[in-house]
Short mmCIF file of C-alpha atoms in Angstrom, two decimals:
data_model
loop_
_atom_site.label_atom_id
_atom_site.label_comp_id
_atom_site.label_asym_id
_atom_site.label_seq_id
_atom_site.Cartn_x
_atom_site.Cartn_y
_atom_site.Cartn_z
CA MET A 1 -28.66 2.21 -6.13
CA ASN A 2 -28.23 4.57 -3.18
CA ILE A 3 -31.40 6.62 -2.64
CA LEU A 4 -32.22 9.38 -0.23
CA ILE A 5 -35.94 9.70 0.97
CA THR A 6 -37.80 12.45 2.84
CA GLY A 7 -41.31 11.62 4.10
CA GLY A 8 -40.49 7.95 4.52
CA THR A 9 -42.96 7.51 7.35
CA GLY A 10 -46.15 8.68 5.72
CA LEU A 11 -48.67 6.44 3.86
CA ILE A 12 -46.83 6.41 0.64
CA GLY A 13 -43.19 6.67 2.10
CA GLN A 14 -43.66 3.45 4.26
CA ALA A 15 -44.91 1.41 1.33
CA LEU A 16 -42.06 2.75 -1.07
CA VAL A 17 -39.34 2.04 1.39
CA SER A 18 -40.43 -1.64 1.98
CA ALA A 19 -40.72 -1.94 -1.93
CA LEU A 20 -37.18 -0.52 -2.42
CA LEU A 21 -35.77 -2.65 0.41
CA GLN A 22 -37.18 -5.78 -1.56
CA LYS A 23 -35.08 -4.63 -4.40
CA GLN A 24 -32.07 -4.36 -1.85
CA TYR A 25 -31.45 -0.65 -2.65
CA GLN A 26 -29.40 1.39 -0.29
CA LEU A 27 -31.79 3.76 1.50
CA THR A 28 -31.06 6.84 3.64
CA LEU A 29 -34.16 8.39 5.35
CA LEU A 30 -34.31 11.93 6.47
CA VAL A 31 -36.45 11.94 9.62
CA ARG A 32 -37.30 14.20 12.51
CA HIS A 33 -36.85 11.75 15.24
CA GLU A 34 -34.59 8.62 14.60
CA LYS A 35 -35.97 6.63 17.68
CA LYS A 36 -39.66 7.12 16.67
CA THR A 37 -38.97 6.23 12.95
CA THR A 38 -37.14 2.96 13.63
CA ALA A 39 -40.46 1.69 15.21
CA PHE A 40 -42.02 2.01 11.60
CA PHE A 41 -39.25 -0.22 10.27
CA PRO A 42 -38.09 -2.88 12.78
CA GLN A 43 -35.17 -5.03 11.64
CA LYS A 44 -34.60 -3.12 8.45
CA LYS A 45 -31.16 -1.93 7.04
CA LEU A 46 -31.77 1.66 6.95
CA ARG A 47 -29.53 4.64 7.38
CA PHE A 48 -31.29 7.54 9.22
CA LEU A 49 -30.39 11.31 9.38
CA THR A 50 -32.08 13.98 11.20
CA ALA A 51 -30.43 16.89 9.28
CA LEU A 52 -28.87 17.55 6.11
CA SER A 53 -26.22 20.06 7.57
CA SER A 54 -23.40 17.44 7.34
CA PHE A 55 -23.79 17.39 3.52
CA LYS A 56 -21.88 19.77 1.00
CA SER A 57 -23.60 18.04 -1.88
CA LEU A 58 -25.76 15.03 -2.62
CA ASP A 59 -23.38 13.43 -5.13
CA GLU A 60 -23.22 10.29 -3.09
CA PHE A 61 -26.93 9.33 -3.92
CA ASP A 62 -28.24 8.31 -7.37
CA VAL A 63 -31.80 9.33 -6.63
CA VAL A 64 -33.35 11.83 -4.25
CA ILE A 65 -37.17 11.27 -3.48
CA ASN A 66 -38.97 14.11 -1.66
CA LEU A 67 -42.25 13.10 -0.20
CA ALA A 68 -42.05 15.13 3.04
CA GLY A 69 -44.83 17.65 4.10
CA GLU A 70 -47.33 18.39 6.77
CA PRO A 71 -50.50 16.30 6.19
CA ILE A 72 -52.82 18.70 4.19
CA PHE A 73 -56.21 17.44 5.42
CA ALA A 74 -55.30 16.83 9.16
CA LYS A 75 -55.90 20.22 10.50
CA ARG A 76 -58.17 23.31 9.81
CA TRP A 77 -56.42 25.67 7.51
CA THR A 78 -55.78 28.68 9.72
CA LYS A 79 -52.83 31.04 9.02
CA ILE A 80 -50.57 29.29 11.24
CA GLN A 81 -51.45 25.81 9.69
CA LYS A 82 -51.07 27.20 6.29
CA LYS A 83 -47.72 28.38 6.96
CA LYS A 84 -46.81 24.88 8.39
CA LEU A 85 -48.23 23.37 5.19
CA VAL A 86 -45.91 25.59 2.96
CA ASP A 87 -43.02 25.65 5.20
CA SER A 88 -42.77 21.74 5.61
CA ARG A 89 -42.61 21.51 1.69
CA ILE A 90 -40.86 24.51 0.47
CA LYS A 91 -38.03 24.80 2.91
CA LEU A 92 -36.86 21.38 2.77
CA THR A 93 -37.29 21.25 -1.10
CA GLN A 94 -35.14 24.41 -1.19
CA GLN A 95 -32.49 22.76 0.76
CA LEU A 96 -32.41 19.72 -1.29
CA THR A 97 -32.20 21.77 -4.44
CA GLN A 98 -29.33 23.77 -3.22
CA LEU A 99 -27.32 20.73 -2.29
CA ILE A 100 -28.17 19.09 -5.64
CA ASN A 101 -26.87 22.05 -7.39
CA THR A 102 -23.60 22.25 -5.30
CA GLY A 103 -22.44 18.75 -6.69
CA ILE A 104 -20.51 17.96 -9.74
CA ASN A 105 -22.53 14.53 -10.25
CA PRO A 106 -26.06 15.35 -8.92
CA PRO A 107 -28.67 12.76 -8.20
CA ARG A 108 -31.94 12.56 -10.14
CA PHE A 109 -34.61 14.17 -8.24
CA ILE A 110 -38.09 13.01 -7.78
CA SER A 111 -40.46 15.55 -5.85
CA GLY A 112 -43.88 15.45 -4.66
CA SER A 113 -46.95 17.60 -5.89
CA ALA A 114 -50.61 17.02 -6.19
CA THR A 115 -53.62 17.17 -8.71
CA GLY A 116 -54.87 20.13 -6.63
CA ILE A 117 -52.55 22.35 -8.86
CA TYR A 118 -55.21 22.13 -11.54
CA GLY A 119 -58.02 23.69 -9.37
CA ASP A 120 -61.81 23.08 -10.03
CA ARG A 121 -62.08 22.11 -13.60
CA LEU A 122 -65.50 20.33 -13.77
CA ILE A 123 -65.81 17.80 -16.56
CA GLN A 124 -62.61 18.88 -18.42
CA ALA A 125 -60.20 16.05 -19.18
CA LEU A 126 -56.75 16.94 -17.78
CA SER A 127 -53.22 16.03 -18.77
CA GLU A 128 -49.71 17.13 -17.61
CA THR A 129 -49.90 19.91 -20.36
CA SER A 130 -53.27 21.34 -19.08
CA PRO A 131 -53.24 24.83 -17.48
CA ILE A 132 -52.73 25.17 -13.82
CA ALA A 133 -55.05 27.06 -11.50
CA HIS A 134 -53.79 30.33 -9.28
CA ASN A 135 -57.00 30.93 -7.29
CA THR A 136 -56.81 28.35 -4.47
CA PHE A 137 -54.40 27.53 -1.72
CA ALA A 138 -53.78 24.07 -2.77
CA ALA A 139 -52.93 25.22 -6.32
CA GLN A 140 -50.66 27.86 -5.22
CA LEU A 141 -48.97 25.64 -2.80
CA CYS A 142 -48.31 23.03 -5.44
CA GLN A 143 -47.24 25.72 -7.90
CA THR A 144 -44.68 27.02 -5.54
CA TRP A 145 -43.41 23.53 -4.47
CA GLU A 146 -43.00 22.56 -8.17
CA SER A 147 -41.01 25.70 -9.22
CA VAL A 148 -38.61 25.29 -6.33
CA ALA A 149 -37.95 21.53 -7.21
CA LEU A 150 -37.47 22.49 -10.91
CA GLN A 151 -34.58 24.81 -9.91
CA ALA A 152 -32.40 21.63 -9.33
CA LYS A 153 -29.97 21.28 -12.09
CA THR A 154 -30.69 17.69 -12.76
CA LYS A 155 -33.29 15.53 -14.11
CA VAL A 156 -36.72 16.20 -12.04
CA CYS A 157 -39.75 14.17 -11.98
CA LEU A 158 -42.79 15.81 -10.49
CA LEU A 159 -45.41 13.57 -9.01
CA ARG A 160 -48.86 15.28 -9.18
CA THR A 161 -50.59 12.79 -7.09
CA GLY A 162 -54.39 12.25 -6.72
CA ILE A 163 -56.21 10.62 -3.81
CA VAL A 164 -54.29 7.52 -2.66
CA LEU A 165 -56.49 4.69 -1.70
CA SER A 166 -55.41 2.12 0.95
CA PRO A 167 -57.27 0.64 3.79
CA GLN A 168 -54.06 1.21 5.97
CA GLY A 169 -54.11 5.01 5.80
CA GLY A 170 -55.02 8.04 4.06
CA ALA A 171 -58.58 9.06 3.01
CA LEU A 172 -60.00 5.44 2.47
CA GLN A 173 -59.22 4.62 6.00
CA LYS A 174 -60.82 7.33 7.29
CA MET A 175 -64.01 6.90 5.10
CA LEU A 176 -64.41 3.27 5.94
CA PRO A 177 -65.94 3.76 9.44
CA LEU A 178 -68.72 5.88 7.99
CA TYR A 179 -69.55 3.37 5.33
CA ARG A 180 -69.59 0.48 7.62
CA TRP A 181 -71.96 2.28 10.10
CA ASN A 182 -74.28 3.28 7.13
CA LEU A 183 -73.63 6.95 7.61
CA ALA A 184 -71.92 7.91 4.45
CA GLY A 185 -73.23 9.43 1.18
CA PRO A 186 -72.26 11.74 -1.69
CA LEU A 187 -70.36 14.82 -0.95
CA GLY A 188 -71.70 18.13 -2.16
CA SER A 189 -73.30 17.67 -5.62
CA GLY A 190 -71.50 14.13 -6.24
CA THR A 191 -70.79 15.13 -9.67
CA GLN A 192 -67.29 16.35 -9.10
CA TYR A 193 -64.53 14.04 -10.34
CA TRP A 194 -62.15 12.21 -8.08
CA SER A 195 -59.01 11.34 -9.44
CA TRP A 196 -57.58 8.35 -7.43
CA ILE A 197 -54.83 5.81 -7.46
CA ALA A 198 -54.31 2.55 -5.50
CA LEU A 199 -51.31 2.72 -3.04
CA GLU A 200 -49.79 -0.27 -4.83
CA ASP A 201 -49.85 1.53 -8.26
CA MET A 202 -48.51 4.86 -6.63
CA VAL A 203 -45.45 2.93 -5.42
CA ARG A 204 -45.02 1.01 -8.67
CA GLY A 205 -45.41 4.41 -10.58
CA ILE A 206 -42.56 5.70 -8.41
CA LEU A 207 -40.39 2.58 -8.85
CA PHE A 208 -40.94 2.95 -12.66
CA LEU A 209 -39.62 6.48 -12.60
CA ILE A 210 -36.57 5.47 -10.65
CA GLU A 211 -35.89 2.60 -12.90
CA HIS A 212 -36.22 4.56 -16.04
CA PRO A 213 -33.68 7.36 -15.93
CA GLN A 214 -34.72 8.81 -19.14
CA CYS A 215 -38.04 9.90 -17.38
CA HIS A 216 -38.21 13.69 -16.39
CA GLY A 217 -40.73 16.30 -16.05
CA ILE A 218 -44.48 16.15 -14.85
CA TYR A 219 -46.25 13.02 -14.15
CA ASN A 220 -49.91 12.72 -13.12
CA LEU A 221 -49.94 9.83 -10.63
CA VAL A 222 -53.62 8.82 -10.89
CA SER A 223 -55.76 5.83 -12.37
CA PRO A 224 -56.64 6.16 -16.07
CA GLN A 225 -60.34 6.00 -14.92
CA PRO A 226 -61.42 8.77 -12.62
CA VAL A 227 -64.83 8.60 -11.31
CA THR A 228 -67.38 11.14 -9.86
CA ASN A 229 -67.97 11.25 -6.23
CA LYS A 230 -71.28 9.75 -6.48
CA ILE A 231 -70.04 6.76 -8.40
CA PHE A 232 -67.22 6.56 -5.80
CA ASN A 233 -69.89 6.59 -3.09
CA GLN A 234 -72.02 3.84 -4.85
CA GLN A 235 -69.11 1.51 -5.53
CA LEU A 236 -67.59 1.82 -2.02
CA ALA A 237 -71.03 1.19 -0.40
CA GLN A 238 -71.83 -1.85 -2.82
CA SER A 239 -68.21 -3.43 -1.87
CA LEU A 240 -68.87 -3.16 1.64
CA LYS A 241 -72.62 -4.35 1.23
CA ARG A 242 -73.75 -1.10 3.09
CA CYS A 243 -76.07 1.62 2.45
CA ALA A 244 -74.75 5.18 1.92
CA PRO A 245 -77.96 7.28 1.98
CA PHE A 246 -76.83 10.55 3.68
CA PRO A 247 -75.35 13.17 1.38
CA ALA A 248 -73.30 15.84 2.92
CA PRO A 249 -74.35 19.45 1.35
CA SER A 250 -71.46 21.68 0.46
CA PHE A 251 -72.36 24.18 2.81
CA ILE A 252 -72.20 21.73 5.68
CA LEU A 253 -68.80 20.67 4.74
CA ARG A 254 -67.48 24.22 4.35
CA LEU A 255 -69.03 24.88 7.71
CA ILE A 256 -67.36 21.93 9.42
CA LEU A 257 -63.92 21.81 7.32
CA GLY A 258 -63.59 25.36 6.30
CA GLU A 259 -61.26 25.92 3.18
CA ARG A 260 -60.26 22.22 3.42
CA ALA A 261 -63.66 21.23 1.92
CA ASN A 262 -62.16 22.27 -1.47
CA LEU A 263 -60.25 19.13 -1.71
CA LEU A 264 -63.31 17.08 -1.57
CA LEU A 265 -65.59 19.34 -3.63
CA GLU A 266 -63.23 20.46 -6.59
CA SER A 267 -63.55 18.55 -9.72
CA GLN A 268 -60.46 17.19 -11.40
CA LYS A 269 -60.76 14.59 -14.11
CA VAL A 270 -57.00 13.85 -14.30
CA TYR A 271 -55.34 11.22 -16.64
CA PRO A 272 -51.89 9.60 -16.32
CA THR A 273 -51.09 10.53 -20.04
CA ARG A 274 -47.34 10.59 -19.76
CA LEU A 275 -46.87 7.44 -17.43
CA LEU A 276 -48.98 5.40 -19.97
CA GLU A 277 -46.89 6.86 -22.91
CA THR A 278 -43.74 5.63 -21.18
CA GLY A 279 -45.11 2.10 -21.03
CA PHE A 280 -46.31 1.98 -17.48
CA ARG A 281 -49.18 -0.27 -16.75
CA PHE A 282 -51.50 -0.11 -13.94
CA HIS A 283 -52.45 -3.12 -11.81
CA TYR A 284 -55.82 -1.32 -10.82
CA GLU A 285 -57.24 0.80 -13.84
CA ASN A 286 -60.70 1.01 -12.57
CA LEU A 287 -62.33 1.49 -9.04
CA THR A 288 -64.56 -1.56 -9.20
CA GLN A 289 -61.54 -3.80 -9.82
CA TYR A 290 -59.49 -2.36 -6.92
CA LEU A 291 -62.35 -2.35 -4.38
CA THR A 292 -63.13 -6.06 -5.40
CA ALA A 293 -59.60 -6.69 -4.62
CA LEU A 294 -59.77 -5.17 -1.27
CA PHE A 295 -63.30 -6.49 -0.36
CA PRO A 296 -63.66 -9.78 -2.25
CA PRO A 297 -67.25 -10.96 -2.35
CA LYS A 298 -67.88 -13.77 0.11
#
């Protein structure tokens, strides 16, 4: 199988590339800087591209996986930063879609999105058929991103991804120092649901979609057991044998983070309904199970 990947140096991308190489697939990575990217994958048999301008179509590929995008939580959401967040996703997705549509034997298209598209839904159980929100920046960004990807005249899978957990990067890596220093606690009310997924299951989910060509449409990439932030806080503290007694009020988070605080405070109780219906099984269904695997009792 010949696969084109964008965003291959991110947390999900690096793990996915490693998994695909183990299966001996042919991989081409679209990157900004080839020399910098090779440091992520030493001695790996990869093809690197810094632009798509040499392609008239993407017919040579079996699958295109689009994970690229400016990290959404890294910087304050100024007008300039919001433009970067939008452009880094929409412009590249438009380019990929156009190249897919010019071919006569187009590849399948697997493109990123996020559970932020559902907005703040309190305790409502959400599946892929649930209504999406229109009143937040994250929801509007995801909606535009998905609509552009769906213009591809091929089978399209949209990955509505939750909080991807791994000690190697992302949200969990940023949280761990605070917990180890006993400085963590619930965020806001703590009653908001966090829909999470272990990095291993995120990669396995993408592999499942790659290897089941009948799959298309929207897929929630989340564990089947979402938890409230309060429970997340308690379980992570217990796993690390630490205390987490310092709650962070919503107004403090909004003061420090600005609009980005919505990503922490919005409640999204999302279920991977369609993945489960297709026969996918998670390695880590519940948070206690995953945290025990990461931090086994001594």
